[in-house]
């Protein structure tokens, strides 16, 4: 897990980027329990629970939980769909941040929310699935995942926030299945992501954006 100072630095950087490059972006702080989506039902307390596994979590108002930390050192991690008998529905802010041991992670169906900087600076991460139940991917969720080369974002995702893929220099294939999700300064850089192909529905918001910005596309 990253130390507090690093989180402060990144939070300041991303907030500044949002102010100067993205009109209308939320300026709320980046505390890992500060979820704003009403559908998430996450409590506003900072209480964090230690499970009988290698996961930390916070409790949601609806009785489900958000994974808030991982204390293990496995390279290939499969997040369980329940922890301590409670259903996992979110990956909290900064939950796996700067975990350099992590190479692959499998998330369970039922995840609706991937938090801010959840996997940021996981420099060895090559593979992650986004479950088809996911609705929101918050800012910088995968920023700095320099080994990540393929991401499939299902049609269920309604919002992908800014800097999500910033620093993902190895990204070659990005699938956006939604026809309506809008590009919000995700950090896609044509100069460094020279092999990137964006696969998406013809006529979708992302298809239009990609074509206007010179990215190669493939029809979904």
mmCIF file with all atom_site columns, C-alpha atoms in Angstrom:
data_model
loop_
_atom_site.group_PDB
_atom_site.id
_atom_site.type_symbol
_atom_site.label_atom_id
_atom_site.label_alt_id
_atom_site.label_comp_id
_atom_site.label_asym_id
_atom_site.label_entity_id
_atom_site.label_seq_id
_atom_site.pdbx_PDB_ins_code
_atom_site.Cartn_x
_atom_site.Cartn_y
_atom_site.Cartn_z
_atom_site.occupancy
_atom_site.B_iso_or_equiv
_atom_site.pdbx_formal_charge
_atom_site.auth_seq_id
_atom_site.auth_comp_id
_atom_site.auth_asym_id
_atom_site.auth_atom_id
_atom_site.pdbx_PDB_model_num
ATOM 1   C CA . UNK A 1 1   ? 0.000   0.000   0.000   1.00 0.00 ? 1   UNK A CA 1
ATOM 2   C CA . UNK A 1 2   ? 1.290   3.512   -0.719  1.00 0.00 ? 2   UNK A CA 1
ATOM 3   C CA . UNK A 1 3   ? 2.137   5.766   2.194   1.00 0.00 ? 3   UNK A CA 1
ATOM 4   C CA . UNK A 1 4   ? 0.010   8.769   3.113   1.00 0.00 ? 4   UNK A CA 1
ATOM 5   C CA . UNK A 1 5   ? 2.424   11.302  1.688   1.00 0.00 ? 5   UNK A CA 1
ATOM 6   C CA . UNK A 1 6   ? 2.276   9.731   -1.777  1.00 0.00 ? 6   UNK A CA 1
ATOM 7   C CA . UNK A 1 7   ? -1.509  9.725   -1.699  1.00 0.00 ? 7   UNK A CA 1
ATOM 8   C CA . UNK A 1 8   ? -1.495  13.416  -0.797  1.00 0.00 ? 8   UNK A CA 1
ATOM 9   C CA . UNK A 1 9   ? 0.843   14.219  -3.691  1.00 0.00 ? 9   UNK A CA 1
ATOM 10  C CA . UNK A 1 10  ? -1.234  12.261  -6.229  1.00 0.00 ? 10  UNK A CA 1
ATOM 11  C CA . UNK A 1 11  ? -4.488  13.689  -4.905  1.00 0.00 ? 11  UNK A CA 1
ATOM 12  C CA . UNK A 1 12  ? -3.110  17.208  -5.331  1.00 0.00 ? 12  UNK A CA 1
ATOM 13  C CA . UNK A 1 13  ? -1.840  16.430  -8.841  1.00 0.00 ? 13  UNK A CA 1
ATOM 14  C CA . UNK A 1 14  ? -5.076  14.866  -10.018 1.00 0.00 ? 14  UNK A CA 1
ATOM 15  C CA . UNK A 1 15  ? -7.184  17.620  -8.494  1.00 0.00 ? 15  UNK A CA 1
ATOM 16  C CA . UNK A 1 16  ? -5.092  20.224  -10.305 1.00 0.00 ? 16  UNK A CA 1
ATOM 17  C CA . UNK A 1 17  ? -5.390  18.285  -13.557 1.00 0.00 ? 17  UNK A CA 1
ATOM 18  C CA . UNK A 1 18  ? -9.130  18.090  -13.164 1.00 0.00 ? 18  UNK A CA 1
ATOM 19  C CA . UNK A 1 19  ? -9.424  21.825  -12.515 1.00 0.00 ? 19  UNK A CA 1
ATOM 20  C CA . UNK A 1 20  ? -7.377  22.853  -15.529 1.00 0.00 ? 20  UNK A CA 1
ATOM 21  C CA . UNK A 1 21  ? -8.329  20.149  -18.053 1.00 0.00 ? 21  UNK A CA 1
ATOM 22  C CA . UNK A 1 22  ? -11.848 18.980  -17.242 1.00 0.00 ? 22  UNK A CA 1
ATOM 23  C CA . UNK A 1 23  ? -14.746 21.342  -16.756 1.00 0.00 ? 23  UNK A CA 1
ATOM 24  C CA . UNK A 1 24  ? -17.322 20.232  -14.290 1.00 0.00 ? 24  UNK A CA 1
ATOM 25  C CA . UNK A 1 25  ? -15.184 17.626  -12.489 1.00 0.00 ? 25  UNK A CA 1
ATOM 26  C CA . UNK A 1 26  ? -15.928 17.036  -8.819  1.00 0.00 ? 26  UNK A CA 1
ATOM 27  C CA . UNK A 1 27  ? -13.461 18.632  -6.427  1.00 0.00 ? 27  UNK A CA 1
ATOM 28  C CA . UNK A 1 28  ? -14.277 16.426  -3.432  1.00 0.00 ? 28  UNK A CA 1
ATOM 29  C CA . UNK A 1 29  ? -11.388 14.981  -1.446  1.00 0.00 ? 29  UNK A CA 1
ATOM 30  C CA . UNK A 1 30  ? -10.026 11.524  -2.171  1.00 0.00 ? 30  UNK A CA 1
ATOM 31  C CA . UNK A 1 31  ? -10.750 9.779   1.114   1.00 0.00 ? 31  UNK A CA 1
ATOM 32  C CA . UNK A 1 32  ? -11.468 6.163   0.329   1.00 0.00 ? 32  UNK A CA 1
ATOM 33  C CA . UNK A 1 33  ? -14.907 6.250   2.011   1.00 0.00 ? 33  UNK A CA 1
ATOM 34  C CA . UNK A 1 34  ? -16.060 9.395   0.209   1.00 0.00 ? 34  UNK A CA 1
ATOM 35  C CA . UNK A 1 35  ? -18.226 7.790   -2.467  1.00 0.00 ? 35  UNK A CA 1
ATOM 36  C CA . UNK A 1 36  ? -20.670 10.158  -4.111  1.00 0.00 ? 36  UNK A CA 1
ATOM 37  C CA . UNK A 1 37  ? -22.733 7.801   -6.285  1.00 0.00 ? 37  UNK A CA 1
ATOM 38  C CA . UNK A 1 38  ? -26.107 7.387   -4.589  1.00 0.00 ? 38  UNK A CA 1
ATOM 39  C CA . UNK A 1 39  ? -26.430 3.845   -5.881  1.00 0.00 ? 39  UNK A CA 1
ATOM 40  C CA . UNK A 1 40  ? -23.380 2.721   -3.939  1.00 0.00 ? 40  UNK A CA 1
ATOM 41  C CA . UNK A 1 41  ? -24.875 3.282   -0.496  1.00 0.00 ? 41  UNK A CA 1
ATOM 42  C CA . UNK A 1 42  ? -21.467 3.527   1.169   1.00 0.00 ? 42  UNK A CA 1
ATOM 43  C CA . UNK A 1 43  ? -21.336 4.814   4.719   1.00 0.00 ? 43  UNK A CA 1
ATOM 44  C CA . UNK A 1 44  ? -19.484 8.074   5.384   1.00 0.00 ? 44  UNK A CA 1
ATOM 45  C CA . UNK A 1 45  ? -17.547 6.702   8.352   1.00 0.00 ? 45  UNK A CA 1
ATOM 46  C CA . UNK A 1 46  ? -13.832 5.956   8.168   1.00 0.00 ? 46  UNK A CA 1
ATOM 47  C CA . UNK A 1 47  ? -14.257 2.674   10.060  1.00 0.00 ? 47  UNK A CA 1
ATOM 48  C CA . UNK A 1 48  ? -12.178 -0.088  8.508   1.00 0.00 ? 48  UNK A CA 1
ATOM 49  C CA . UNK A 1 49  ? -12.515 -3.755  9.368   1.00 0.00 ? 49  UNK A CA 1
ATOM 50  C CA . UNK A 1 50  ? -9.923  -6.523  9.341   1.00 0.00 ? 50  UNK A CA 1
ATOM 51  C CA . UNK A 1 51  ? -11.277 -9.766  7.932   1.00 0.00 ? 51  UNK A CA 1
ATOM 52  C CA . UNK A 1 52  ? -10.173 -13.328 8.583   1.00 0.00 ? 52  UNK A CA 1
ATOM 53  C CA . UNK A 1 53  ? -8.540  -13.191 5.145   1.00 0.00 ? 53  UNK A CA 1
ATOM 54  C CA . UNK A 1 54  ? -5.934  -10.836 3.658   1.00 0.00 ? 54  UNK A CA 1
ATOM 55  C CA . UNK A 1 55  ? -8.492  -8.112  2.966   1.00 0.00 ? 55  UNK A CA 1
ATOM 56  C CA . UNK A 1 56  ? -9.573  -4.979  4.778   1.00 0.00 ? 56  UNK A CA 1
ATOM 57  C CA . UNK A 1 57  ? -13.032 -3.593  4.141   1.00 0.00 ? 57  UNK A CA 1
ATOM 58  C CA . UNK A 1 58  ? -15.588 -0.942  4.988   1.00 0.00 ? 58  UNK A CA 1
ATOM 59  C CA . UNK A 1 59  ? -19.300 -1.577  5.399   1.00 0.00 ? 59  UNK A CA 1
ATOM 60  C CA . UNK A 1 60  ? -21.963 -0.174  3.081   1.00 0.00 ? 60  UNK A CA 1
ATOM 61  C CA . UNK A 1 61  ? -25.387 0.973   4.216   1.00 0.00 ? 61  UNK A CA 1
ATOM 62  C CA . UNK A 1 62  ? -27.076 -1.883  2.381   1.00 0.00 ? 62  UNK A CA 1
ATOM 63  C CA . UNK A 1 63  ? -25.090 -4.544  4.264   1.00 0.00 ? 63  UNK A CA 1
ATOM 64  C CA . UNK A 1 64  ? -22.539 -5.144  1.522   1.00 0.00 ? 64  UNK A CA 1
ATOM 65  C CA . UNK A 1 65  ? -18.864 -4.176  1.732   1.00 0.00 ? 65  UNK A CA 1
ATOM 66  C CA . UNK A 1 66  ? -16.124 -2.381  -0.184  1.00 0.00 ? 66  UNK A CA 1
ATOM 67  C CA . UNK A 1 67  ? -12.625 -3.835  -0.182  1.00 0.00 ? 67  UNK A CA 1
ATOM 68  C CA . UNK A 1 68  ? -10.397 -1.079  1.199   1.00 0.00 ? 68  UNK A CA 1
ATOM 69  C CA . UNK A 1 69  ? -7.041  -2.835  1.388   1.00 0.00 ? 69  UNK A CA 1
ATOM 70  C CA . UNK A 1 70  ? -5.075  -5.998  0.680   1.00 0.00 ? 70  UNK A CA 1
ATOM 71  C CA . UNK A 1 71  ? -2.336  -7.202  3.018   1.00 0.00 ? 71  UNK A CA 1
ATOM 72  C CA . UNK A 1 72  ? -1.197  -10.222 1.009   1.00 0.00 ? 72  UNK A CA 1
ATOM 73  C CA . UNK A 1 73  ? 1.724   -10.540 -1.391  1.00 0.00 ? 73  UNK A CA 1
ATOM 74  C CA . UNK A 1 74  ? 0.322   -12.881 -4.040  1.00 0.00 ? 74  UNK A CA 1
ATOM 75  C CA . UNK A 1 75  ? 1.029   -12.030 -7.685  1.00 0.00 ? 75  UNK A CA 1
ATOM 76  C CA . UNK A 1 76  ? -2.266  -13.494 -8.903  1.00 0.00 ? 76  UNK A CA 1
ATOM 77  C CA . UNK A 1 77  ? -5.219  -12.396 -6.797  1.00 0.00 ? 77  UNK A CA 1
ATOM 78  C CA . UNK A 1 78  ? -8.865  -13.430 -7.020  1.00 0.00 ? 78  UNK A CA 1
ATOM 79  C CA . UNK A 1 79  ? -11.074 -11.200 -4.898  1.00 0.00 ? 79  UNK A CA 1
ATOM 80  C CA . UNK A 1 80  ? -13.817 -13.322 -3.291  1.00 0.00 ? 80  UNK A CA 1
ATOM 81  C CA . UNK A 1 81  ? -17.463 -12.440 -3.793  1.00 0.00 ? 81  UNK A CA 1
ATOM 82  C CA . UNK A 1 82  ? -18.008 -12.536 -0.023  1.00 0.00 ? 82  UNK A CA 1
ATOM 83  C CA . UNK A 1 83  ? -15.761 -11.693 2.918   1.00 0.00 ? 83  UNK A CA 1
ATOM 84  C CA . UNK A 1 84  ? -16.808 -12.577 6.460   1.00 0.00 ? 84  UNK A CA 1
ATOM 85  C CA . UNK A 1 85  ? -20.162 -13.596 4.972   1.00 0.00 ? 85  UNK A CA 1
ATOM 86  C CA . UNK A 1 86  ? -20.718 -10.107 3.494   1.00 0.00 ? 86  UNK A CA 1
ATOM 87  C CA . UNK A 1 87  ? -21.159 -9.516  -0.234  1.00 0.00 ? 87  UNK A CA 1
ATOM 88  C CA . UNK A 1 88  ? -18.385 -7.545  -1.943  1.00 0.00 ? 88  UNK A CA 1
ATOM 89  C CA . UNK A 1 89  ? -19.830 -4.815  -4.186  1.00 0.00 ? 89  UNK A CA 1
ATOM 90  C CA . UNK A 1 90  ? -16.996 -2.289  -4.483  1.00 0.00 ? 90  UNK A CA 1
ATOM 91  C CA . UNK A 1 91  ? -13.245 -1.865  -4.667  1.00 0.00 ? 91  UNK A CA 1
ATOM 92  C CA . UNK A 1 92  ? -12.558 1.151   -2.486  1.00 0.00 ? 92  UNK A CA 1
ATOM 93  C CA . UNK A 1 93  ? -10.344 4.156   -3.184  1.00 0.00 ? 93  UNK A CA 1
ATOM 94  C CA . UNK A 1 94  ? -6.602  3.306   -3.048  1.00 0.00 ? 94  UNK A CA 1
ATOM 95  C CA . UNK A 1 95  ? -7.399  -0.319  -2.134  1.00 0.00 ? 95  UNK A CA 1
ATOM 96  C CA . UNK A 1 96  ? -4.518  -1.909  -4.103  1.00 0.00 ? 96  UNK A CA 1
ATOM 97  C CA . UNK A 1 97  ? -2.493  1.219   -4.813  1.00 0.00 ? 97  UNK A CA 1
ATOM 98  C CA . UNK A 1 98  ? 1.243   0.732   -5.482  1.00 0.00 ? 98  UNK A CA 1
ATOM 99  C CA . UNK A 1 99  ? 1.092   -3.047  -5.032  1.00 0.00 ? 99  UNK A CA 1
ATOM 100 C CA . UNK A 1 100 ? 4.094   -3.978  -7.181  1.00 0.00 ? 100 UNK A CA 1
ATOM 101 C CA . UNK A 1 101 ? 3.690   -7.707  -6.506  1.00 0.00 ? 101 UNK A CA 1
ATOM 102 C CA . UNK A 1 102 ? 0.317   -7.751  -8.239  1.00 0.00 ? 102 UNK A CA 1
ATOM 103 C CA . UNK A 1 103 ? 0.356   -9.185  -11.782 1.00 0.00 ? 103 UNK A CA 1
ATOM 104 C CA . UNK A 1 104 ? -3.229  -10.304 -12.330 1.00 0.00 ? 104 UNK A CA 1
ATOM 105 C CA . UNK A 1 105 ? -6.428  -9.615  -10.452 1.00 0.00 ? 105 UNK A CA 1
ATOM 106 C CA . UNK A 1 106 ? -9.838  -11.189 -10.926 1.00 0.00 ? 106 UNK A CA 1
ATOM 107 C CA . UNK A 1 107 ? -12.817 -9.253  -9.601  1.00 0.00 ? 107 UNK A CA 1
ATOM 108 C CA . UNK A 1 108 ? -16.119 -10.983 -8.800  1.00 0.00 ? 108 UNK A CA 1
ATOM 109 C CA . UNK A 1 109 ? -19.441 -10.335 -10.486 1.00 0.00 ? 109 UNK A CA 1
ATOM 110 C CA . UNK A 1 110 ? -21.434 -8.032  -8.233  1.00 0.00 ? 110 UNK A CA 1
ATOM 111 C CA . UNK A 1 111 ? -18.768 -5.318  -8.161  1.00 0.00 ? 111 UNK A CA 1
ATOM 112 C CA . UNK A 1 112 ? -20.511 -2.068  -9.129  1.00 0.00 ? 112 UNK A CA 1
ATOM 113 C CA . UNK A 1 113 ? -17.814 0.443   -8.237  1.00 0.00 ? 113 UNK A CA 1
ATOM 114 C CA . UNK A 1 114 ? -14.046 0.692   -8.747  1.00 0.00 ? 114 UNK A CA 1
ATOM 115 C CA . UNK A 1 115 ? -12.700 3.504   -6.619  1.00 0.00 ? 115 UNK A CA 1
ATOM 116 C CA . UNK A 1 116 ? -10.295 6.359   -7.103  1.00 0.00 ? 116 UNK A CA 1
ATOM 117 C CA . UNK A 1 117 ? -6.686  5.204   -7.591  1.00 0.00 ? 117 UNK A CA 1
ATOM 118 C CA . UNK A 1 118 ? -7.813  1.685   -6.694  1.00 0.00 ? 118 UNK A CA 1
ATOM 119 C CA . UNK A 1 119 ? -4.965  0.090   -8.703  1.00 0.00 ? 119 UNK A CA 1
ATOM 120 C CA . UNK A 1 120 ? -2.796  3.135   -9.315  1.00 0.00 ? 120 UNK A CA 1
ATOM 121 C CA . UNK A 1 121 ? 0.943   2.446   -9.659  1.00 0.00 ? 121 UNK A CA 1
ATOM 122 C CA . UNK A 1 122 ? 0.522   -1.330  -9.738  1.00 0.00 ? 122 UNK A CA 1
ATOM 123 C CA . UNK A 1 123 ? 3.444   -1.399  -12.146 1.00 0.00 ? 123 UNK A CA 1
ATOM 124 C CA . UNK A 1 124 ? 3.480   -5.172  -12.677 1.00 0.00 ? 124 UNK A CA 1
ATOM 125 C CA . UNK A 1 125 ? -0.272  -5.513  -13.267 1.00 0.00 ? 125 UNK A CA 1
ATOM 126 C CA . UNK A 1 126 ? -0.851  -7.116  -16.658 1.00 0.00 ? 126 UNK A CA 1
ATOM 127 C CA . UNK A 1 127 ? -4.445  -8.312  -16.431 1.00 0.00 ? 127 UNK A CA 1
ATOM 128 C CA . UNK A 1 128 ? -7.642  -7.130  -14.756 1.00 0.00 ? 128 UNK A CA 1
ATOM 129 C CA . UNK A 1 129 ? -11.260 -7.850  -15.519 1.00 0.00 ? 129 UNK A CA 1
ATOM 130 C CA . UNK A 1 130 ? -14.015 -5.278  -15.134 1.00 0.00 ? 130 UNK A CA 1
ATOM 131 C CA . UNK A 1 131 ? -17.162 -7.204  -14.120 1.00 0.00 ? 131 UNK A CA 1
ATOM 132 C CA . UNK A 1 132 ? -20.337 -6.735  -16.154 1.00 0.00 ? 132 UNK A CA 1
ATOM 133 C CA . UNK A 1 133 ? -22.042 -5.379  -13.039 1.00 0.00 ? 133 UNK A CA 1
ATOM 134 C CA . UNK A 1 134 ? -19.703 -2.373  -12.815 1.00 0.00 ? 134 UNK A CA 1
ATOM 135 C CA . UNK A 1 135 ? -21.300 1.074   -13.106 1.00 0.00 ? 135 UNK A CA 1
ATOM 136 C CA . UNK A 1 136 ? -18.559 3.543   -12.133 1.00 0.00 ? 136 UNK A CA 1
ATOM 137 C CA . UNK A 1 137 ? -14.777 3.646   -12.540 1.00 0.00 ? 137 UNK A CA 1
ATOM 138 C CA . UNK A 1 138 ? -13.424 6.597   -10.607 1.00 0.00 ? 138 UNK A CA 1
ATOM 139 C CA . UNK A 1 139 ? -10.462 8.768   -11.458 1.00 0.00 ? 139 UNK A CA 1
ATOM 140 C CA . UNK A 1 140 ? -6.962  7.327   -11.805 1.00 0.00 ? 140 UNK A CA 1
ATOM 141 C CA . UNK A 1 141 ? -8.268  3.819   -11.101 1.00 0.00 ? 141 UNK A CA 1
ATOM 142 C CA . UNK A 1 142 ? -5.522  2.261   -13.278 1.00 0.00 ? 142 UNK A CA 1
ATOM 143 C CA . UNK A 1 143 ? -3.133  5.202   -13.567 1.00 0.00 ? 143 UNK A CA 1
ATOM 144 C CA . UNK A 1 144 ? 0.495   4.170   -13.688 1.00 0.00 ? 144 UNK A CA 1
ATOM 145 C CA . UNK A 1 145 ? -0.249  0.517   -14.489 1.00 0.00 ? 145 UNK A CA 1
ATOM 146 C CA . UNK A 1 146 ? 2.569   0.508   -17.017 1.00 0.00 ? 146 UNK A CA 1
ATOM 147 C CA . UNK A 1 147 ? 2.381   -3.221  -17.827 1.00 0.00 ? 147 UNK A CA 1
ATOM 148 C CA . UNK A 1 148 ? -1.381  -3.316  -18.489 1.00 0.00 ? 148 UNK A CA 1
ATOM 149 C CA . UNK A 1 149 ? -1.983  -4.020  -22.174 1.00 0.00 ? 149 UNK A CA 1
ATOM 150 C CA . UNK A 1 150 ? -5.640  -5.007  -22.519 1.00 0.00 ? 150 UNK A CA 1
ATOM 151 C CA . UNK A 1 151 ? -8.786  -3.745  -20.773 1.00 0.00 ? 151 UNK A CA 1
ATOM 152 C CA . UNK A 1 152 ? -12.398 -4.583  -21.548 1.00 0.00 ? 152 UNK A CA 1
ATOM 153 C CA . UNK A 1 153 ? -14.966 -2.164  -20.114 1.00 0.00 ? 153 UNK A CA 1
ATOM 154 C CA . UNK A 1 154 ? -18.479 -3.658  -20.309 1.00 0.00 ? 154 UNK A CA 1
ATOM 155 C CA . UNK A 1 155 ? -21.605 -1.832  -21.439 1.00 0.00 ? 155 UNK A CA 1
ATOM 156 C CA . UNK A 1 156 ? -22.819 -1.575  -17.839 1.00 0.00 ? 156 UNK A CA 1
ATOM 157 C CA . UNK A 1 157 ? -20.213 1.111   -17.084 1.00 0.00 ? 157 UNK A CA 1
ATOM 158 C CA . UNK A 1 158 ? -21.880 4.528   -17.211 1.00 0.00 ? 158 UNK A CA 1
ATOM 159 C CA . UNK A 1 159 ? -18.889 6.666   -16.205 1.00 0.00 ? 159 UNK A CA 1
ATOM 160 C CA . UNK A 1 160 ? -15.123 6.421   -16.484 1.00 0.00 ? 160 UNK A CA 1
ATOM 161 C CA . UNK A 1 161 ? -13.518 9.363   -14.734 1.00 0.00 ? 161 UNK A CA 1
ATOM 162 C CA . UNK A 1 162 ? -10.409 11.366  -15.576 1.00 0.00 ? 162 UNK A CA 1
ATOM 163 C CA . UNK A 1 163 ? -6.843  9.980   -15.590 1.00 0.00 ? 163 UNK A CA 1
ATOM 164 C CA . UNK A 1 164 ? -8.131  6.388   -15.413 1.00 0.00 ? 164 UNK A CA 1
ATOM 165 C CA . UNK A 1 165 ? -5.507  5.150   -17.911 1.00 0.00 ? 165 UNK A CA 1
ATOM 166 C CA . UNK A 1 166 ? -2.849  7.821   -17.449 1.00 0.00 ? 166 UNK A CA 1
ATOM 167 C CA . UNK A 1 167 ? 0.637   6.302   -17.593 1.00 0.00 ? 167 UNK A CA 1
ATOM 168 C CA . UNK A 1 168 ? -0.567  2.986   -19.059 1.00 0.00 ? 168 UNK A CA 1
ATOM 169 C CA . UNK A 1 169 ? 2.088   3.063   -21.759 1.00 0.00 ? 169 UNK A CA 1
ATOM 170 C CA . UNK A 1 170 ? 1.734   -0.617  -22.711 1.00 0.00 ? 170 UNK A CA 1
ATOM 171 C CA . UNK A 1 171 ? -2.003  -0.370  -23.409 1.00 0.00 ? 171 UNK A CA 1
ATOM 172 C CA . UNK A 1 172 ? -2.681  -1.854  -26.837 1.00 0.00 ? 172 UNK A CA 1
ATOM 173 C CA . UNK A 1 173 ? -6.332  -2.880  -26.683 1.00 0.00 ? 173 UNK A CA 1
ATOM 174 C CA . UNK A 1 174 ? -9.109  -0.946  -24.967 1.00 0.00 ? 174 UNK A CA 1
ATOM 175 C CA . UNK A 1 175 ? -12.681 -2.127  -25.426 1.00 0.00 ? 175 UNK A CA 1
ATOM 176 C CA . UNK A 1 176 ? -15.497 0.258   -24.487 1.00 0.00 ? 176 UNK A CA 1
ATOM 177 C CA . UNK A 1 177 ? -18.781 -1.598  -24.961 1.00 0.00 ? 177 UNK A CA 1
ATOM 178 C CA . UNK A 1 178 ? -21.100 1.269   -24.015 1.00 0.00 ? 178 UNK A CA 1
ATOM 179 C CA . UNK A 1 179 ? -22.607 3.415   -26.756 1.00 0.00 ? 179 UNK A CA 1
ATOM 180 C CA . UNK A 1 180 ? -23.100 6.387   -24.461 1.00 0.00 ? 180 UNK A CA 1
ATOM 181 C CA . UNK A 1 181 ? -20.135 6.621   -22.061 1.00 0.00 ? 181 UNK A CA 1
ATOM 182 C CA . UNK A 1 182 ? -18.278 9.891   -22.649 1.00 0.00 ? 182 UNK A CA 1
ATOM 183 C CA . UNK A 1 183 ? -14.514 10.444  -22.723 1.00 0.00 ? 183 UNK A CA 1
ATOM 184 C CA . UNK A 1 184 ? -13.491 12.492  -19.683 1.00 0.00 ? 184 UNK A CA 1
ATOM 185 C CA . UNK A 1 185 ? -9.727  13.029  -19.962 1.00 0.00 ? 185 UNK A CA 1
ATOM 186 C CA . UNK A 1 186 ? -8.921  9.367   -19.272 1.00 0.00 ? 186 UNK A CA 1
ATOM 187 C CA . UNK A 1 187 ? -5.230  9.900   -19.973 1.00 0.00 ? 187 UNK A CA 1
ATOM 188 C CA . UNK A 1 188 ? -5.117  8.189   -23.363 1.00 0.00 ? 188 UNK A CA 1
ATOM 189 C CA . UNK A 1 189 ? -2.015  9.552   -25.072 1.00 0.00 ? 189 UNK A CA 1
ATOM 190 C CA . UNK A 1 190 ? -1.520  8.962   -28.778 1.00 0.00 ? 190 UNK A CA 1
ATOM 191 C CA . UNK A 1 191 ? 2.166   9.895   -28.541 1.00 0.00 ? 191 UNK A CA 1
ATOM 192 C CA . UNK A 1 192 ? 3.024   7.142   -26.030 1.00 0.00 ? 192 UNK A CA 1
ATOM 193 C CA . UNK A 1 193 ? 0.236   4.623   -26.744 1.00 0.00 ? 193 UNK A CA 1
ATOM 194 C CA . UNK A 1 194 ? 1.270   4.183   -30.346 1.00 0.00 ? 194 UNK A CA 1
ATOM 195 C CA . UNK A 1 195 ? -0.230  0.696   -30.735 1.00 0.00 ? 195 UNK A CA 1
ATOM 196 C CA . UNK A 1 196 ? -3.516  1.393   -28.989 1.00 0.00 ? 196 UNK A CA 1
ATOM 197 C CA . UNK A 1 197 ? -6.683  0.222   -30.727 1.00 0.00 ? 197 UNK A CA 1
ATOM 198 C CA . UNK A 1 198 ? -10.031 1.259   -29.237 1.00 0.00 ? 198 UNK A CA 1
ATOM 199 C CA . UNK A 1 199 ? -12.738 -1.316  -29.874 1.00 0.00 ? 199 UNK A CA 1
ATOM 200 C CA . UNK A 1 200 ? -16.237 0.130   -29.534 1.00 0.00 ? 200 UNK A CA 1
ATOM 201 C CA . UNK A 1 201 ? -19.697 0.167   -31.143 1.00 0.00 ? 201 UNK A CA 1
ATOM 202 C CA . UNK A 1 202 ? -19.968 2.082   -34.402 1.00 0.00 ? 202 UNK A CA 1
ATOM 203 C CA . UNK A 1 203 ? -21.574 5.455   -33.843 1.00 0.00 ? 203 UNK A CA 1
ATOM 204 C CA . UNK A 1 204 ? -20.840 5.411   -30.110 1.00 0.00 ? 204 UNK A CA 1
ATOM 205 C CA . UNK A 1 205 ? -19.591 8.443   -28.203 1.00 0.00 ? 205 UNK A CA 1
ATOM 206 C CA . UNK A 1 206 ? -16.139 6.878   -27.891 1.00 0.00 ? 206 UNK A CA 1
ATOM 207 C CA . UNK A 1 207 ? -15.971 5.946   -31.563 1.00 0.00 ? 207 UNK A CA 1
ATOM 208 C CA . UNK A 1 208 ? -16.597 9.567   -32.486 1.00 0.00 ? 208 UNK A CA 1
ATOM 209 C CA . UNK A 1 209 ? -14.025 10.813  -29.996 1.00 0.00 ? 209 UNK A CA 1
ATOM 210 C CA . UNK A 1 210 ? -11.386 8.288   -31.084 1.00 0.00 ? 210 UNK A CA 1
ATOM 211 C CA . UNK A 1 211 ? -11.792 9.106   -34.766 1.00 0.00 ? 211 UNK A CA 1
ATOM 212 C CA . UNK A 1 212 ? -11.571 12.834  -34.081 1.00 0.00 ? 212 UNK A CA 1
ATOM 213 C CA . UNK A 1 213 ? -8.379  12.340  -32.091 1.00 0.00 ? 213 UNK A CA 1
ATOM 214 C CA . UNK A 1 214 ? -6.537  10.027  -34.457 1.00 0.00 ? 214 UNK A CA 1
ATOM 215 C CA . UNK A 1 215 ? -6.799  6.744   -32.526 1.00 0.00 ? 215 UNK A CA 1
ATOM 216 C CA . UNK A 1 216 ? -7.202  3.467   -34.404 1.00 0.00 ? 216 UNK A CA 1
ATOM 217 C CA . UNK A 1 217 ? -10.598 1.875   -33.871 1.00 0.00 ? 217 UNK A CA 1
ATOM 218 C CA . UNK A 1 218 ? -12.253 -1.480  -34.394 1.00 0.00 ? 218 UNK A CA 1
ATOM 219 C CA . UNK A 1 219 ? -15.988 -2.124  -34.505 1.00 0.00 ? 219 UNK A CA 1
ATOM 220 C CA . UNK A 1 220 ? -17.458 -4.084  -31.617 1.00 0.00 ? 220 UNK A CA 1
#
